[in-house]
Amino acid sequence: MNIDPALMEIIVCPQCHGDLAPGTGPDGADELVCQGTCGLAYPVRDDIPVLLVDEARRP
């Protein structure tokens, strides 16, 4: 995953506004995982975070 560190400092979870941390999903795909209350995992496609609640994987 190659996301600009400056972008990582300002983006938050659209569901609960928690911080996001890089992670890897069960299928090996890159994702950003919410560290807040909801724990949603947002996919990263071609180094672009897809911050749509409907696209997120539930914990």
Coordinates of C-alpha atoms in Angstrom, one line a residue:
M1 CA 0.0 0.0 0.0
N2 CA 1.4 3.4 -1.0
I3 CA -0.8 6.1 0.5
D4 CA 0.7 9.6 1.1
P5 CA 1.5 10.0 4.8
A6 CA 0.0 13.5 4.8
L7 CA -3.3 12.0 3.6
M8 CA -3.2 9.3 6.3
E9 CA -3.0 12.1 8.9
I10 CA -6.2 13.8 7.8
I11 CA -8.6 11.0 6.7
V12 CA -10.9 9.4 9.3
C13 CA -13.6 6.8 9.3
P14 CA -16.7 8.1 7.7
Q15 CA -18.9 6.1 10.0
C16 CA -17.6 7.0 13.5
H17 CA -14.7 9.5 12.7
G18 CA -12.1 7.2 14.3
D19 CA -8.5 7.0 13.1
L20 CA -7.7 4.6 10.3
A21 CA -4.7 2.2 10.3
P22 CA -3.3 0.2 7.4
G23 CA -4.1 -3.5 7.4
T24 CA -4.6 -6.6 5.3
G25 CA -8.0 -8.3 4.9
P26 CA -8.7 -12.0 5.0
D27 CA -8.2 -12.3 1.3
G28 CA -4.8 -10.6 1.4
A29 CA -6.1 -7.3 0.0
D30 CA -4.9 -3.9 1.4
E31 CA -7.4 -2.1 3.6
L32 CA -7.7 0.7 6.1
V33 CA -9.1 -0.4 9.4
C34 CA -11.0 1.9 11.8
Q35 CA -9.5 2.1 15.2
G36 CA -12.6 3.7 16.6
T37 CA -15.8 2.2 17.8
C38 CA -17.1 0.7 14.6
G39 CA -14.0 -1.3 13.4
L40 CA -15.0 -1.2 9.8
A41 CA -12.3 -2.1 7.2
Y42 CA -12.3 0.0 4.0
P43 CA -10.7 -1.4 0.8
V44 CA -7.7 0.2 -0.9
R45 CA -7.8 -0.2 -4.6
D46 CA -4.8 0.9 -6.7
D47 CA -3.5 2.9 -3.7
I48 CA -6.7 4.8 -3.4
P49 CA -8.8 4.4 -0.2
V50 CA -12.5 3.7 -0.9
L51 CA -14.1 5.4 2.1
L52 CA -17.7 4.3 1.4
V53 CA -19.5 2.7 4.3
D54 CA -21.4 0.4 1.8
E55 CA -18.0 -0.9 0.5
A56 CA -16.5 -1.5 4.0
R57 CA -16.0 -5.0 5.5
R58 CA -17.8 -5.5 8.8
P59 CA -15.7 -6.7 11.8

